mmCIF file of C-alpha atoms and ligand atoms in Angstrom:
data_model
loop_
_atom_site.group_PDB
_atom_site.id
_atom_site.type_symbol
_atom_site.label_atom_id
_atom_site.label_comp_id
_atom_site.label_asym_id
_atom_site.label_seq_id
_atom_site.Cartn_x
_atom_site.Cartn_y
_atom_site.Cartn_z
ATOM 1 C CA UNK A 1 12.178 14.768 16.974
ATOM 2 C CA UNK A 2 12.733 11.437 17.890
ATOM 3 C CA UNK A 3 13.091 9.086 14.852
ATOM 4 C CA UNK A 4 11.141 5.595 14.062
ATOM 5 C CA UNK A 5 13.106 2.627 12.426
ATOM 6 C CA UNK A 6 10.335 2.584 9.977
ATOM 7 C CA UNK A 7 11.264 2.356 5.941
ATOM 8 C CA UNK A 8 8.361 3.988 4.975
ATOM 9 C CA UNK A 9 7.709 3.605 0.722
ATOM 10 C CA UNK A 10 5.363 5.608 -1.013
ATOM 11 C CA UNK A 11 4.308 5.644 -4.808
ATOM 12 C CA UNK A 12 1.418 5.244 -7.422
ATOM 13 C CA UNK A 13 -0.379 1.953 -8.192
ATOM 14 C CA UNK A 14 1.293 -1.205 -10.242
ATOM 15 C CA UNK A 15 5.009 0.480 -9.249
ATOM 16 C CA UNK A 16 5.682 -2.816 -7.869
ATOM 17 C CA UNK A 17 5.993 -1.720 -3.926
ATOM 18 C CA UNK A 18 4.282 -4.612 -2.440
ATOM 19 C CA UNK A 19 6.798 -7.630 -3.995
ATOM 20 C CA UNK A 20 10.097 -5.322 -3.111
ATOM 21 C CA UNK A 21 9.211 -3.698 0.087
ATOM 22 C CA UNK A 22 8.517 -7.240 1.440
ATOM 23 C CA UNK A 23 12.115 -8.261 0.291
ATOM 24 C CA UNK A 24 13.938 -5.301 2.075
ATOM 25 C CA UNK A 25 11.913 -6.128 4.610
ATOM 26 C CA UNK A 26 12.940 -9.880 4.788
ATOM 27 C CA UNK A 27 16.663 -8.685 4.143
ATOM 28 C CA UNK A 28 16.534 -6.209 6.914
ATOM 29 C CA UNK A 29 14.862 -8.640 9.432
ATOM 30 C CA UNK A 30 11.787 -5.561 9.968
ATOM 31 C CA UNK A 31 8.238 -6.443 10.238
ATOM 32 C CA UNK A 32 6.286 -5.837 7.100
ATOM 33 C CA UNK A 33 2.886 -3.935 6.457
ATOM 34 C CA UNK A 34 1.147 -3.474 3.678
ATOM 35 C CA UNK A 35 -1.372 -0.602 3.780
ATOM 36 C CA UNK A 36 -3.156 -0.818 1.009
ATOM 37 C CA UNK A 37 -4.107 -4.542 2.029
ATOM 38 C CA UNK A 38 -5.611 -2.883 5.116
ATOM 39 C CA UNK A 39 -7.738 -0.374 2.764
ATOM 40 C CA UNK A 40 -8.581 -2.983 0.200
ATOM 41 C CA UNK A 41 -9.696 -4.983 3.944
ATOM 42 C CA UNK A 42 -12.233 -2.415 5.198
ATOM 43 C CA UNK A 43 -13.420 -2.278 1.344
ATOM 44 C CA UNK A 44 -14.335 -5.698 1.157
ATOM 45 C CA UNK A 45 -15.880 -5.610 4.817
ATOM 46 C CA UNK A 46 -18.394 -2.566 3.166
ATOM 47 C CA UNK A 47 -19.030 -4.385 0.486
ATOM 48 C CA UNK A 48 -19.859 -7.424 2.135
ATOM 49 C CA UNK A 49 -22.236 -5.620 4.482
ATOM 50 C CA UNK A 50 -23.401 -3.975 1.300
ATOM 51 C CA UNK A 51 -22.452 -0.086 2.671
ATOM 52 C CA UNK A 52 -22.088 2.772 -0.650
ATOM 53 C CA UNK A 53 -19.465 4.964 0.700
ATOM 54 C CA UNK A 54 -22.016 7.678 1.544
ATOM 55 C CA UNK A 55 -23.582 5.247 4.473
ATOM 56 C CA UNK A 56 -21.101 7.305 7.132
ATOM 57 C CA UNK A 57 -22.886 6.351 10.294
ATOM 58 C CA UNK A 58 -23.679 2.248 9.133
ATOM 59 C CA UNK A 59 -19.449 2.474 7.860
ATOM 60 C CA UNK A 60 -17.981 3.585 11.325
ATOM 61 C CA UNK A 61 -20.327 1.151 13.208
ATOM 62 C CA UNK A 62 -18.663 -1.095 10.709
ATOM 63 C CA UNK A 63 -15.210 0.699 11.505
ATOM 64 C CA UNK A 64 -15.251 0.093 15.566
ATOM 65 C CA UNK A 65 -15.554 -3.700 14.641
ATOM 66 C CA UNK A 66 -13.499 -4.559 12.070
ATOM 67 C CA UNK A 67 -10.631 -6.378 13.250
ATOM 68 C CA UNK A 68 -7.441 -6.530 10.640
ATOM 69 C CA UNK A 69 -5.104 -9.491 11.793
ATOM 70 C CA UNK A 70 -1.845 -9.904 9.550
ATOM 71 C CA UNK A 71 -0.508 -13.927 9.789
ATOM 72 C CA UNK A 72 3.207 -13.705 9.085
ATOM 73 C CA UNK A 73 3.037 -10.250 7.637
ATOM 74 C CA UNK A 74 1.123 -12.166 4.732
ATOM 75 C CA UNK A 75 -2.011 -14.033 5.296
ATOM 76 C CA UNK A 76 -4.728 -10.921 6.159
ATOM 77 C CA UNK A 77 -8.080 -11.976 8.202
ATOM 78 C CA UNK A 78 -11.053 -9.348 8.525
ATOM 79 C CA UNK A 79 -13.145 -10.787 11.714
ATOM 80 C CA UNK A 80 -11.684 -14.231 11.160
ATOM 81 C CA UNK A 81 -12.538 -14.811 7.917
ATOM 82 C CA UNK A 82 -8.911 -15.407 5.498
ATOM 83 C CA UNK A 83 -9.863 -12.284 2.665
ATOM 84 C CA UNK A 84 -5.728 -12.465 1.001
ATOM 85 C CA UNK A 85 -6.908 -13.528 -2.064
ATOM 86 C CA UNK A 86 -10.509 -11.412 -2.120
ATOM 87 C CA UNK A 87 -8.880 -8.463 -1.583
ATOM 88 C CA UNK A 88 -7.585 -8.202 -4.726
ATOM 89 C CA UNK A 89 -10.725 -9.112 -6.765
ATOM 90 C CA UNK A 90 -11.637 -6.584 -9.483
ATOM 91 C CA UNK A 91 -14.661 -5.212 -7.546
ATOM 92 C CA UNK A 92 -12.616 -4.221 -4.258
ATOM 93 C CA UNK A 93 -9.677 -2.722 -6.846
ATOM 94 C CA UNK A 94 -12.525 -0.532 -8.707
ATOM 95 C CA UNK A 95 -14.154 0.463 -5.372
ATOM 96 C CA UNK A 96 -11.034 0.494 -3.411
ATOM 97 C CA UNK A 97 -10.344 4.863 -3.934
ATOM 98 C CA UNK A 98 -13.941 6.011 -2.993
ATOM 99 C CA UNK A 99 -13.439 4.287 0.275
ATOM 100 C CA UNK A 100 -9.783 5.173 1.059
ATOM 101 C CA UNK A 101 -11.158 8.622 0.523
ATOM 102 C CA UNK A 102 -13.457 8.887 3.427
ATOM 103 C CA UNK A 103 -11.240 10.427 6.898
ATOM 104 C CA UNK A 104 -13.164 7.762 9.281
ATOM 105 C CA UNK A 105 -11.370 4.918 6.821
ATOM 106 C CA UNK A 106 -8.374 6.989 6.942
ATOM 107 C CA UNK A 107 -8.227 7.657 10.919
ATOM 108 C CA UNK A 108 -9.367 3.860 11.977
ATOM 109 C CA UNK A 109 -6.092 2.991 9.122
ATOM 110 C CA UNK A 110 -3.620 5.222 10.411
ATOM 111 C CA UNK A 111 -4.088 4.638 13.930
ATOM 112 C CA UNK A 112 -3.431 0.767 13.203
ATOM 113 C CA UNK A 113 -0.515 1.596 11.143
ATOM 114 C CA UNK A 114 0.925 4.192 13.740
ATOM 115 C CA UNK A 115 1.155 1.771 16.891
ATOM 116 C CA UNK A 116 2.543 -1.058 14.708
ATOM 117 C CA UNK A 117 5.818 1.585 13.661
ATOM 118 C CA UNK A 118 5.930 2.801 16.885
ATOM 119 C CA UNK A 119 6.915 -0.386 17.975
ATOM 120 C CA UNK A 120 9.800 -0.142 15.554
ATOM 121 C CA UNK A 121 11.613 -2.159 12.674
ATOM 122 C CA UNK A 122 8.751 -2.103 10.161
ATOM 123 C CA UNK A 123 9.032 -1.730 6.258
ATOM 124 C CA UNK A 124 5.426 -0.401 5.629
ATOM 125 C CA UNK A 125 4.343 0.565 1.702
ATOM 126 C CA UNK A 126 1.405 2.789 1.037
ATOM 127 C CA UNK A 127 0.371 6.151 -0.264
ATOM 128 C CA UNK A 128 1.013 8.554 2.724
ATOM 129 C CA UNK A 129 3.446 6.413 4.973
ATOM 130 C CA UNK A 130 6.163 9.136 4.679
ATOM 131 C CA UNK A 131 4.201 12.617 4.091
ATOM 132 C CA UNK A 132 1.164 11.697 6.734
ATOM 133 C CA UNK A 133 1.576 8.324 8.875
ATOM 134 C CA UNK A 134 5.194 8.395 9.104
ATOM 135 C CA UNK A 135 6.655 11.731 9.074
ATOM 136 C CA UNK A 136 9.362 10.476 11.703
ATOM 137 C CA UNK A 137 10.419 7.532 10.006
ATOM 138 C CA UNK A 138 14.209 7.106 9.407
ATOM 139 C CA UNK A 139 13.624 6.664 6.122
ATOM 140 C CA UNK A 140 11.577 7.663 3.480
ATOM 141 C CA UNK A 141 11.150 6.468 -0.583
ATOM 142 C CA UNK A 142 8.895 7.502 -2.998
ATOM 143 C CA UNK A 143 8.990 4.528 -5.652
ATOM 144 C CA UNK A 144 7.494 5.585 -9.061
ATOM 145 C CA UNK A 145 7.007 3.898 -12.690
ATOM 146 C CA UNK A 146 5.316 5.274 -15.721
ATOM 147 C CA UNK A 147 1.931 4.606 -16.421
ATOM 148 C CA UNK A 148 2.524 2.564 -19.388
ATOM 149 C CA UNK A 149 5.107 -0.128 -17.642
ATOM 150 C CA UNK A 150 2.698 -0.049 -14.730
ATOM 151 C CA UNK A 151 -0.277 -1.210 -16.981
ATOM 152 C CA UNK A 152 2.227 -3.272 -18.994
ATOM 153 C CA UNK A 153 3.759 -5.339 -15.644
ATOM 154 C CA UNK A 154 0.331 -5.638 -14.704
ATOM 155 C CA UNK A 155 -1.174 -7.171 -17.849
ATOM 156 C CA UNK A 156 1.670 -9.706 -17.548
ATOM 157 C CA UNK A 157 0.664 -10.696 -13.990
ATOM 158 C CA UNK A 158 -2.841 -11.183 -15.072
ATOM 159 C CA UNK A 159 -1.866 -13.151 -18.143
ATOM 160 C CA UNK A 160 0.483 -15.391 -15.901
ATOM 161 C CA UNK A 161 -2.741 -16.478 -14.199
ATOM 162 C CA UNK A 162 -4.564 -17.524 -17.083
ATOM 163 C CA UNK A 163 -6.945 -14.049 -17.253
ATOM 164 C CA UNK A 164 -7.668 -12.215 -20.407
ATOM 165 C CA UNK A 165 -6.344 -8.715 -20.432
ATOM 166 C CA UNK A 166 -6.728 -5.391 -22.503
ATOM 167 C CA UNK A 167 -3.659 -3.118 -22.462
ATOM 168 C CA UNK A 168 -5.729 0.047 -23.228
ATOM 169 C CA UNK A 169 -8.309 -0.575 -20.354
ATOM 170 C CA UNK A 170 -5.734 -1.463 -17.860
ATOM 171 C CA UNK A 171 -3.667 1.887 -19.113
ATOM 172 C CA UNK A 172 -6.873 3.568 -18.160
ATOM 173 C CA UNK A 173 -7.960 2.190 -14.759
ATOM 174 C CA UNK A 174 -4.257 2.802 -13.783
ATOM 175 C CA UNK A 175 -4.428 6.813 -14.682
ATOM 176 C CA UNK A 176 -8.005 6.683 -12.909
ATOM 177 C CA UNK A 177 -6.686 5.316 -10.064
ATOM 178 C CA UNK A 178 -3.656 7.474 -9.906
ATOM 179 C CA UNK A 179 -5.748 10.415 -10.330
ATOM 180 C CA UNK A 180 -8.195 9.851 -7.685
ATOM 181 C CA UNK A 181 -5.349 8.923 -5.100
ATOM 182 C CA UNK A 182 -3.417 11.611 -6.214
ATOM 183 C CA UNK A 183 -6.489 14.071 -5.868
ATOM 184 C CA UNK A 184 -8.362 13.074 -2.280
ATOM 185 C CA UNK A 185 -8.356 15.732 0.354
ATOM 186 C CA UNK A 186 -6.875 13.685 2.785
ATOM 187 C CA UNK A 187 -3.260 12.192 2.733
ATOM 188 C CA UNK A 188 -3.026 12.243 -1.205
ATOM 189 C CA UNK A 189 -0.374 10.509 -2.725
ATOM 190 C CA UNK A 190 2.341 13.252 -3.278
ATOM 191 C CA UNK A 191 6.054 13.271 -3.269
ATOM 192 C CA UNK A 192 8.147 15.560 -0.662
ATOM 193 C CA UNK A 193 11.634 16.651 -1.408
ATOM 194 C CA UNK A 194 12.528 14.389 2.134
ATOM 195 C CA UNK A 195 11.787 11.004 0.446
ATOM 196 C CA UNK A 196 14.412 9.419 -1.481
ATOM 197 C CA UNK A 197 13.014 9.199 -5.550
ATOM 198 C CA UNK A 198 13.567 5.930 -7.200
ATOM 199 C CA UNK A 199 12.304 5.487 -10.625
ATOM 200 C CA UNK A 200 11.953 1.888 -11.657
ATOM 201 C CA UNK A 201 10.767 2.169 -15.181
ATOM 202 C CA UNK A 202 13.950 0.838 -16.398
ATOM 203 C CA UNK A 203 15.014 -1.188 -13.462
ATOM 204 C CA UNK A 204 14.588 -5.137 -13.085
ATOM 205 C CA UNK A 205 13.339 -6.233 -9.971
ATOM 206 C CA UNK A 206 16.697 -7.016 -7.977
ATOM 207 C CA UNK A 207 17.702 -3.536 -8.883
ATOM 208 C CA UNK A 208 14.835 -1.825 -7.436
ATOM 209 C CA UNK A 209 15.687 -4.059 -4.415
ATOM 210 C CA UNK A 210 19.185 -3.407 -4.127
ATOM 211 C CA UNK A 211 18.546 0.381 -4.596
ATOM 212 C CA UNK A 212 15.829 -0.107 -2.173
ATOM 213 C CA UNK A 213 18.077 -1.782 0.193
ATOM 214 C CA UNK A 214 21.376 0.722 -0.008
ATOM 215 C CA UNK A 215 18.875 4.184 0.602
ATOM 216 C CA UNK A 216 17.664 2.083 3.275
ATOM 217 C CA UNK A 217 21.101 0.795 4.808
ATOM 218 C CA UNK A 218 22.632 4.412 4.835
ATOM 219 C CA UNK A 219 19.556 5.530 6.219
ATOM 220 C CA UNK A 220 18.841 3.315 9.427
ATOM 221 C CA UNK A 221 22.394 3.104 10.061
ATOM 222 C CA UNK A 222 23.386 1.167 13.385
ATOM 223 C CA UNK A 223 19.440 0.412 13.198
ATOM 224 C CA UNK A 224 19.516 -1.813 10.213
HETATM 225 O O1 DC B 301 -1.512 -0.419 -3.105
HETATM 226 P P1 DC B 301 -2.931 -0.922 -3.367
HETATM 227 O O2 DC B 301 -3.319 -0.915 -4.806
HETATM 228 O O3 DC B 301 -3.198 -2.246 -2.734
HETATM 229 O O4 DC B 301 -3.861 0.142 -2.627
HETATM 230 C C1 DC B 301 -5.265 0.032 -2.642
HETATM 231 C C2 DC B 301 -5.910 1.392 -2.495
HETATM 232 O O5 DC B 301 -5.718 1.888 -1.185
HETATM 233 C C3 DC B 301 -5.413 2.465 -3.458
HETATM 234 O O6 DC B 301 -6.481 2.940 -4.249
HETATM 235 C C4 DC B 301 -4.928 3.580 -2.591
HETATM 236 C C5 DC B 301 -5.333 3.237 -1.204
HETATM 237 N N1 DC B 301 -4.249 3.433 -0.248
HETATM 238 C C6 DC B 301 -4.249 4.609 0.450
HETATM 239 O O7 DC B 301 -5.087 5.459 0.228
HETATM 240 N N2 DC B 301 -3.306 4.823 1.394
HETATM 241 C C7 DC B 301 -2.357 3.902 1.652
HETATM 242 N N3 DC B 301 -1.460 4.132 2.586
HETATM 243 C C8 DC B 301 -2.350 2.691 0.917
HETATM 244 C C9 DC B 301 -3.310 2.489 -0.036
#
């Protein structure tokens, strides 16, 4: 099997993927992709056009024309319209699982995803990049933190922009979220003995970085 120069990083919720895989990414000079962006995207987009994820036929009508365009590997536009900051709103986060769930999101997702790392040198973060999307990437990690730093790194983001936050709720919505990821019938979040685990509980930030950074290295090889 021919390999892809795609770091492909898996893990749960809040284990801080997003902030590190865009630094290997930087450091390695790869493109970067963000996945769950791209589900968060098509979440907004039904919930703008006011679609329950049990409208199947209205959703892939939706599906066909929804264009995802990534500005710098950062800036995300659905159909023109700038949604980087919307995405993240508490609605899309709550609603975010039941849609990721459906297999006409998932196909319409990881047929995007596919022809992006086929083109090579991409750092992509997600729930299935190395189990279902990326079986043939040179690399594989499976990042992971325990619930209770997740919820606690997270309450400290939210505090640092002014919101009000309850530990015990975000505790909860974490566990919910890893349970219905965890749980879906297609491309659940799981770990495979192939990825390479990295536990970053007890790590600061650099560290998951550098240790992010070294798997990688040895991995790619004369493709870094
Ligand atoms: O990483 P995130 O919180 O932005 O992800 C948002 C949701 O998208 C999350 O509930 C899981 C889902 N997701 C997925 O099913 N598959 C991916 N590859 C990435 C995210």
């Amino acid at each position: 099997m021919r390999l892809l120069t795609v770091v492909a990083i898996d893990g749960p919720a809040g284990a801080g993927k997003s902030t590190v895989a865009r630094r290997v990414a930087k450091e390695l000079g790869f493109r970067f992709l963000d996945t769950g962006a791209m589900y968060r995207a098509a979440t907004w987009a039904a919930l703008a056009a006011g679609l329950s994820p049990l409208e199947s036929e209205a959703l892939s009508t939706l599906l066909v024309d929804l264009r995802l365009t990534f500005e710098d590997d950062e800036r995300l536009r659905v159909n023109g319209i700038d949604v980087t900051e919307a995405i993240r709103n508490r609605e899309v986060t709550s609603q975010v699982s039941a849609y990721a769930a459906l297999p006409s999101v998932r196909t319409r997702m990881s047929r995007a995803q596919r022809e992006l790392g086929e083109a090579g040198r991409l750092v992509c973060e997600g729930r299935d990049m190395g189990t279902y999307v990326f079986p043939d990437a040179m690399v594989r990690i499976y990042l992971d933190a325990s619930p209770e730093v997740r919820a606690e790194r997270r309450a400290k983001e939210l505090k640092d922009k002014g919101e009000s936050v309850n530990l015990d709720d975000l505790l909860e919505e974490i566990k919910a979220r890893d349970a219905a990821d965890s749980s879906r019938a297609v491309a659940p979040l799981k770990r495979v003995p192939e990825q390479h685990y990295v536990d970053s509980s007890n790590m600061s930030q650099e560290e998951v970085i550098k240790a992010l950074l070294d798997v990688a290295r040895s991995g790619l090889g004369s493709a870094a």
